[in-house]
Amino acid sequence: MMRTVNLQLPLACHTPRSTRYSSRASLRLKCSASSSATDKYKPDWAGDDFLSKVVNSAINFKPLYEGVMKPMARNTLINTAEKNGVSWMGNVEKLEATPEVYEKFEEIKDGAVEYPDYYEVPFHAYSEGNLCWQAAFEAEPATYSMALRVWPKEEIAWDAAQDRLRNSYTDCIVQHVEKYGLQQPKSIVDAGCSVGISTRAIHDVFPEANILGLDLSPYMLAVAAHRDETQFPTPGSGTRQWKHGLAEATGLPDSSTDLVSLAFMCHELPTAATRAVVKEAARILRPGGVLVLCDNNPKSPVIQNLPPVLFTLMKSTEPYSDEYYLLDFEALLVEQGFGDVHTEPSDPRHRTVLGTRI
């Protein structure tokens, strides 16, 4: 019987580093075998193709979107989580009843932040996008559900799926640093950090680093900061801080950072914003610093062959999908002054793109 885990309790989502490193070789082989590139550079249901236009027309028909697609997309994630032992509703109820979360919101929110137009649109079936408590309170179980859907045919626990997802990303960073003889990062920015799951995963690997979780949603950051105080002490001598702000205008000094991470962020940006974020990363990175991004892999056979219902639901909650799938990220990094640029198919659905600041 699958045990139900309430996320307010200490989580078992972080495999000890010794175990993680010992399994790297087998993980890489597994990812490469399941995620080999196809001849197509993107799915037919994204971009300017006829199928994409048909799907977009359906999404733009408001009664269909509001009455069918939106609730279906949401229920798909909730059902995946609940049937695999993640207490979606229980987590939300506990956070709603926790005064410290609202106190963190007041501490973190920067009233001077101006939200760009692209951010004030519906995301992930939330009318207010990421700028609401519901999105923040549901972000953790939604993330765990997403990881489970990466390996739908395997009987895998939700925490093991999450570990595998994060390890595949951080392994790529470690391998890049080692391959090109770079210094271990001491200063890290995790841009678009949401509720801090990616931030903590990176910090587990580089425990001596000082790491900044940056996000445009003070609601997400409030949950991240609360979790830090109640469940996730920093793993080493480094520090972990949270900042409300824009990834394309961080306010950080030039050449002040060793690693910039964009984990599952770029598919939520229009092309112009993505370019601005990469340009800002190049500005704040020191020579020899690393930019790394992980997101949906346009060449993944899994992504390219999603059933029509699933890719329609996916597009219905991701307004910038078409722009994301048409953007050449390797070319963008080279254009912004990065070398050693390469892409790794880090799991069956996702790719990790890395480059070194020249």
Short mmCIF file of N, CA, C and O in Angstrom, two decimals, residues 253-342:
data_model
loop_
_atom_site.label_atom_id
_atom_site.label_comp_id
_atom_site.label_asym_id
_atom_site.label_seq_id
_atom_site.Cartn_x
_atom_site.Cartn_y
_atom_site.Cartn_z
N PRO A 253 26.03 43.01 -8.67
CA PRO A 253 27.18 43.62 -9.35
C PRO A 253 27.66 42.79 -10.54
O PRO A 253 27.43 41.59 -10.62
N ASP A 254 28.36 43.46 -11.44
CA ASP A 254 28.99 42.76 -12.56
C ASP A 254 29.97 41.72 -12.03
O ASP A 254 30.65 41.93 -11.03
N SER A 255 30.06 40.60 -12.74
CA SER A 255 31.08 39.57 -12.46
C SER A 255 31.14 39.19 -10.98
O SER A 255 32.21 39.10 -10.39
N SER A 256 29.97 38.95 -10.39
CA SER A 256 29.91 38.69 -8.95
C SER A 256 29.47 37.27 -8.59
O SER A 256 29.42 36.91 -7.42
N THR A 257 29.18 36.46 -9.62
CA THR A 257 28.54 35.16 -9.38
C THR A 257 29.28 34.06 -10.14
O THR A 257 29.79 34.28 -11.23
N ASP A 258 29.30 32.87 -9.54
CA ASP A 258 29.98 31.73 -10.17
C ASP A 258 29.03 30.82 -10.95
O ASP A 258 29.47 30.11 -11.86
N LEU A 259 27.77 30.80 -10.56
CA LEU A 259 26.81 29.90 -11.21
C LEU A 259 25.43 30.54 -11.22
O LEU A 259 24.97 31.04 -10.19
N VAL A 260 24.81 30.56 -12.38
CA VAL A 260 23.41 31.00 -12.50
C VAL A 260 22.60 29.82 -13.01
O VAL A 260 22.93 29.22 -14.04
N SER A 261 21.55 29.49 -12.28
CA SER A 261 20.69 28.36 -12.61
C SER A 261 19.31 28.86 -13.02
O SER A 261 18.73 29.73 -12.35
N LEU A 262 18.79 28.31 -14.10
CA LEU A 262 17.43 28.57 -14.56
C LEU A 262 16.73 27.22 -14.67
O LEU A 262 16.76 26.57 -15.72
N ALA A 263 16.12 26.78 -13.62
CA ALA A 263 15.52 25.45 -13.58
C ALA A 263 14.02 25.51 -13.87
O ALA A 263 13.27 26.11 -13.09
N PHE A 264 13.62 24.94 -14.98
CA PHE A 264 12.20 24.86 -15.37
C PHE A 264 11.55 26.23 -15.39
O PHE A 264 10.41 26.40 -14.97
N MET A 265 12.29 27.20 -15.90
CA MET A 265 11.82 28.58 -15.92
C MET A 265 11.55 29.09 -17.33
O MET A 265 10.58 29.81 -17.57
N CYS A 266 12.43 28.75 -18.28
CA CYS A 266 12.41 29.42 -19.57
C CYS A 266 11.16 29.14 -20.39
O CYS A 266 10.77 29.96 -21.23
N HIS A 267 10.49 28.00 -20.16
CA HIS A 267 9.27 27.74 -20.92
C HIS A 267 8.14 28.66 -20.50
O HIS A 267 7.10 28.71 -21.16
N GLU A 268 8.33 29.39 -19.40
CA GLU A 268 7.33 30.32 -18.92
C GLU A 268 7.63 31.75 -19.35
O GLU A 268 6.99 32.69 -18.87
N LEU A 269 8.58 31.93 -20.26
CA LEU A 269 8.99 33.26 -20.70
C LEU A 269 8.80 33.43 -22.20
O LEU A 269 9.07 32.52 -22.97
N PRO A 270 8.40 34.63 -22.63
CA PRO A 270 8.47 34.92 -24.06
C PRO A 270 9.94 35.06 -24.47
O PRO A 270 10.82 35.25 -23.62
N THR A 271 10.20 34.96 -25.74
CA THR A 271 11.58 34.98 -26.22
C THR A 271 12.35 36.22 -25.78
O THR A 271 13.52 36.13 -25.37
N ALA A 272 11.73 37.37 -25.86
CA ALA A 272 12.42 38.61 -25.49
C ALA A 272 12.87 38.57 -24.03
O ALA A 272 13.98 39.01 -23.70
N ALA A 273 12.04 38.04 -23.16
CA ALA A 273 12.41 37.95 -21.75
C ALA A 273 13.53 36.93 -21.54
O ALA A 273 14.44 37.15 -20.74
N THR A 274 13.46 35.81 -22.24
CA THR A 274 14.53 34.81 -22.13
C THR A 274 15.86 35.41 -22.53
O THR A 274 16.89 35.21 -21.87
N ARG A 275 15.88 36.15 -23.63
CA ARG A 275 17.12 36.79 -24.07
C ARG A 275 17.63 37.76 -23.01
O ARG A 275 18.85 37.83 -22.74
N ALA A 276 16.73 38.51 -22.40
CA ALA A 276 17.13 39.46 -21.38
C ALA A 276 17.70 38.75 -20.15
O ALA A 276 18.66 39.23 -19.53
N VAL A 277 17.11 37.62 -19.79
CA VAL A 277 17.59 36.86 -18.63
C VAL A 277 18.99 36.30 -18.89
O VAL A 277 19.87 36.38 -18.03
N VAL A 278 19.20 35.75 -20.08
CA VAL A 278 20.53 35.21 -20.41
C VAL A 278 21.56 36.33 -20.47
O VAL A 278 22.70 36.17 -20.01
N LYS A 279 21.19 37.48 -21.00
CA LYS A 279 22.10 38.62 -21.04
C LYS A 279 22.48 39.07 -19.64
O LYS A 279 23.64 39.39 -19.35
N GLU A 280 21.51 39.09 -18.73
CA GLU A 280 21.77 39.46 -17.34
C GLU A 280 22.66 38.44 -16.66
O GLU A 280 23.57 38.78 -15.89
N ALA A 281 22.43 37.17 -16.94
CA ALA A 281 23.28 36.12 -16.38
C ALA A 281 24.73 36.31 -16.83
O ALA A 281 25.67 36.17 -16.03
N ALA A 282 24.91 36.63 -18.12
CA ALA A 282 26.27 36.87 -18.63
C ALA A 282 26.92 38.05 -17.92
O ALA A 282 28.13 38.05 -17.65
N ARG A 283 26.13 39.05 -17.58
CA ARG A 283 26.68 40.24 -16.89
C ARG A 283 27.16 39.93 -15.48
O ARG A 283 28.23 40.37 -15.05
N ILE A 284 26.37 39.17 -14.74
CA ILE A 284 26.71 38.95 -13.32
C ILE A 284 27.68 37.79 -13.11
O ILE A 284 28.23 37.64 -12.02
N LEU A 285 27.88 36.96 -14.15
CA LEU A 285 28.80 35.83 -14.00
C LEU A 285 30.24 36.29 -14.16
O LEU A 285 30.57 37.10 -15.03
N ARG A 286 31.10 35.72 -13.34
CA ARG A 286 32.53 35.94 -13.50
C ARG A 286 33.02 35.14 -14.71
O ARG A 286 32.42 34.13 -15.08
N PRO A 287 34.14 35.55 -15.34
CA PRO A 287 34.74 34.69 -16.35
C PRO A 287 35.03 33.31 -15.75
O PRO A 287 35.59 33.20 -14.66
N GLY A 288 34.62 32.28 -16.45
CA GLY A 288 34.73 30.93 -15.90
C GLY A 288 33.50 30.50 -15.13
O GLY A 288 33.40 29.34 -14.71
N GLY A 289 32.54 31.42 -14.95
CA GLY A 289 31.28 31.06 -14.31
C GLY A 289 30.38 30.30 -15.27
O GLY A 289 30.57 30.31 -16.49
N VAL A 290 29.38 29.62 -14.73
CA VAL A 290 28.54 28.71 -15.52
C VAL A 290 27.08 29.16 -15.50
O VAL A 290 26.53 29.50 -14.45
N LEU A 291 26.48 29.14 -16.68
CA LEU A 291 25.03 29.28 -16.81
C LEU A 291 24.46 27.92 -17.14
O LEU A 291 24.95 27.23 -18.05
N VAL A 292 23.44 27.50 -16.40
CA VAL A 292 22.83 26.20 -16.63
C VAL A 292 21.31 26.36 -16.61
O VAL A 292 20.78 27.05 -15.74
N LEU A 293 20.66 25.76 -17.58
CA LEU A 293 19.20 25.78 -17.59
C LEU A 293 18.68 24.39 -17.87
O LEU A 293 19.28 23.62 -18.62
N CYS A 294 17.59 24.05 -17.22
CA CYS A 294 16.93 22.76 -17.43
C CYS A 294 15.47 23.01 -17.76
O CYS A 294 14.82 23.83 -17.09
N ASP A 295 14.97 22.33 -18.79
CA ASP A 295 13.58 22.54 -19.17
C ASP A 295 13.16 21.44 -20.14
O ASP A 295 13.93 20.52 -20.43
N ASN A 296 11.95 21.56 -20.65
CA ASN A 296 11.44 20.57 -21.59
C ASN A 296 12.39 20.42 -22.78
O ASN A 296 12.93 21.42 -23.29
N ASN A 297 12.56 19.19 -23.22
CA ASN A 297 13.47 18.90 -24.33
C ASN A 297 12.67 18.79 -25.62
O ASN A 297 11.93 17.82 -25.81
N PRO A 298 12.81 19.74 -26.53
CA PRO A 298 12.03 19.69 -27.78
C PRO A 298 12.30 18.44 -28.60
O PRO A 298 11.45 18.01 -29.38
N LYS A 299 13.49 17.83 -28.44
CA LYS A 299 13.85 16.65 -29.22
C LYS A 299 13.50 15.33 -28.52
O LYS A 299 13.74 14.26 -29.07
N SER A 300 12.96 15.42 -27.33
CA SER A 300 12.61 14.21 -26.59
C SER A 300 11.51 13.43 -27.29
O SER A 300 10.44 13.99 -27.61
N PRO A 301 11.71 12.15 -27.53
CA PRO A 301 10.64 11.34 -28.12
C PRO A 301 9.37 11.35 -27.27
O PRO A 301 8.26 11.28 -27.80
N VAL A 302 9.53 11.41 -25.96
CA VAL A 302 8.37 11.45 -25.07
C VAL A 302 7.56 12.72 -25.31
O VAL A 302 6.33 12.69 -25.44
N ILE A 303 8.26 13.86 -25.34
CA ILE A 303 7.59 15.14 -25.57
C ILE A 303 6.97 15.18 -26.96
O ILE A 303 5.84 15.64 -27.15
N GLN A 304 7.70 14.71 -27.96
CA GLN A 304 7.19 14.77 -29.33
C GLN A 304 6.00 13.87 -29.56
O GLN A 304 5.17 14.13 -30.44
N ASN A 305 5.89 12.81 -28.78
CA ASN A 305 4.82 11.83 -28.99
C ASN A 305 3.77 11.84 -27.89
O ASN A 305 3.07 10.84 -27.70
N LEU A 306 3.64 12.93 -27.18
CA LEU A 306 2.58 13.03 -26.19
C LEU A 306 1.22 12.86 -26.85
O LEU A 306 0.99 13.34 -27.98
N PRO A 307 0.27 12.18 -26.18
CA PRO A 307 -1.08 12.07 -26.73
C PRO A 307 -1.71 13.45 -26.90
O PRO A 307 -1.38 14.38 -26.15
N PRO A 308 -2.59 13.62 -27.86
CA PRO A 308 -3.21 14.93 -28.12
C PRO A 308 -3.83 15.57 -26.89
O PRO A 308 -3.71 16.78 -26.69
N VAL A 309 -4.47 14.77 -26.05
CA VAL A 309 -5.09 15.35 -24.84
C VAL A 309 -4.02 15.97 -23.95
O VAL A 309 -4.19 17.09 -23.45
N LEU A 310 -2.90 15.29 -23.77
CA LEU A 310 -1.87 15.79 -22.87
C LEU A 310 -1.16 17.01 -23.41
O LEU A 310 -0.92 17.98 -22.69
N PHE A 311 -0.79 17.00 -24.72
CA PHE A 311 -0.09 18.19 -25.20
C PHE A 311 -1.03 19.39 -25.30
O PHE A 311 -0.61 20.54 -25.15
N THR A 312 -2.31 19.14 -25.51
CA THR A 312 -3.27 20.25 -25.52
C THR A 312 -3.41 20.84 -24.12
O THR A 312 -3.41 22.08 -23.95
N LEU A 313 -3.50 19.97 -23.11
CA LEU A 313 -3.59 20.45 -21.74
C LEU A 313 -2.32 21.20 -21.35
O LEU A 313 -2.36 22.24 -20.67
N MET A 314 -1.16 20.68 -21.77
CA MET A 314 0.11 21.32 -21.45
C MET A 314 0.16 22.74 -22.03
O MET A 314 0.48 23.71 -21.35
N LYS A 315 -0.19 22.87 -23.30
CA LYS A 315 -0.15 24.18 -23.94
C LYS A 315 -1.18 25.14 -23.34
O LYS A 315 -0.95 26.35 -23.30
N SER A 316 -2.28 24.59 -22.89
CA SER A 316 -3.35 25.45 -22.37
C SER A 316 -2.94 26.18 -21.09
O SER A 316 -3.52 27.20 -20.74
N THR A 317 -1.93 25.64 -20.38
CA THR A 317 -1.49 26.28 -19.12
C THR A 317 -0.12 26.93 -19.25
O THR A 317 0.40 27.44 -18.27
N GLU A 318 0.47 26.89 -20.44
CA GLU A 318 1.80 27.46 -20.67
C GLU A 318 1.71 28.42 -21.86
O GLU A 318 1.90 28.02 -23.01
N PRO A 319 1.45 29.71 -21.63
CA PRO A 319 1.16 30.62 -22.74
C PRO A 319 2.31 30.88 -23.69
O PRO A 319 2.09 31.36 -24.81
N TYR A 320 3.55 30.58 -23.28
CA TYR A 320 4.69 30.88 -24.15
C TYR A 320 5.35 29.62 -24.72
O TYR A 320 6.51 29.66 -25.14
N SER A 321 4.63 28.54 -24.75
CA SER A 321 5.19 27.28 -25.23
C SER A 321 5.74 27.39 -26.64
O SER A 321 6.85 26.90 -26.94
N ASP A 322 4.99 27.99 -27.55
CA ASP A 322 5.43 28.05 -28.94
C ASP A 322 6.76 28.79 -29.07
O ASP A 322 7.66 28.36 -29.80
N GLU A 323 6.90 29.90 -28.36
CA GLU A 323 8.14 30.66 -28.42
C GLU A 323 9.30 29.86 -27.82
O GLU A 323 10.42 29.88 -28.35
N TYR A 324 9.02 29.14 -26.75
CA TYR A 324 10.07 28.35 -26.11
C TYR A 324 10.61 27.29 -27.07
O TYR A 324 11.83 27.12 -27.22
N TYR A 325 9.72 26.55 -27.73
CA TYR A 325 10.15 25.44 -28.57
C TYR A 325 10.83 25.90 -29.86
O TYR A 325 11.51 25.11 -30.52
N LEU A 326 10.68 27.16 -30.22
CA LEU A 326 11.32 27.67 -31.43
C LEU A 326 12.67 28.33 -31.15
O LEU A 326 13.40 28.64 -32.09
N LEU A 327 13.01 28.56 -29.90
CA LEU A 327 14.24 29.27 -29.57
C LEU A 327 15.44 28.33 -29.52
O LEU A 327 15.39 27.29 -28.87
N ASP A 328 16.53 28.71 -30.19
CA ASP A 328 17.77 27.95 -30.18
C ASP A 328 18.60 28.42 -28.98
O ASP A 328 19.27 29.45 -29.04
N PHE A 329 18.57 27.65 -27.90
CA PHE A 329 19.23 28.08 -26.67
C PHE A 329 20.75 28.03 -26.78
O PHE A 329 21.44 28.87 -26.22
N GLU A 330 21.27 27.05 -27.49
CA GLU A 330 22.73 27.00 -27.64
C GLU A 330 23.23 28.23 -28.39
O GLU A 330 24.23 28.84 -28.00
N ALA A 331 22.55 28.60 -29.46
CA ALA A 331 22.95 29.78 -30.22
C ALA A 331 22.82 31.04 -29.36
O ALA A 331 23.67 31.95 -29.44
N LEU A 332 21.79 31.09 -28.53
CA LEU A 332 21.60 32.25 -27.65
C LEU A 332 22.76 32.39 -26.67
O LEU A 332 23.27 33.49 -26.43
N LEU A 333 23.19 31.29 -26.08
CA LEU A 333 24.30 31.35 -25.14
C LEU A 333 25.59 31.79 -25.82
O LEU A 333 26.34 32.62 -25.29
N VAL A 334 25.85 31.26 -27.00
CA VAL A 334 27.04 31.67 -27.74
C VAL A 334 26.98 33.16 -28.06
O VAL A 334 27.97 33.89 -27.91
N GLU A 335 25.82 33.61 -28.49
CA GLU A 335 25.61 35.02 -28.82
C GLU A 335 25.91 35.93 -27.62
O GLU A 335 26.41 37.05 -27.79
N GLN A 336 25.61 35.45 -26.40
CA GLN A 336 25.80 36.26 -25.21
C GLN A 336 27.16 36.04 -24.54
O GLN A 336 27.35 36.45 -23.39
N GLY A 337 28.08 35.40 -25.23
CA GLY A 337 29.44 35.33 -24.73
C GLY A 337 29.79 34.10 -23.93
O GLY A 337 30.71 34.15 -23.09
N PHE A 338 29.12 32.99 -24.18
CA PHE A 338 29.42 31.74 -23.49
C PHE A 338 30.16 30.79 -24.41
O PHE A 338 29.89 30.73 -25.62
N GLY A 339 31.08 30.04 -23.84
CA GLY A 339 31.77 28.99 -24.56
C GLY A 339 31.46 27.64 -23.94
O GLY A 339 30.73 27.56 -22.94
N ASP A 340 32.05 26.58 -24.51
CA ASP A 340 31.82 25.22 -24.01
C ASP A 340 30.32 24.93 -23.91
O ASP A 340 29.87 24.25 -22.98
N VAL A 341 29.56 25.43 -24.85
CA VAL A 341 28.09 25.29 -24.79
C VAL A 341 27.69 23.89 -25.29
O VAL A 341 28.14 23.43 -26.33
N HIS A 342 26.87 23.24 -24.52
CA HIS A 342 26.39 21.92 -24.91
C HIS A 342 25.06 21.61 -24.24
O HIS A 342 24.69 22.23 -23.23
#
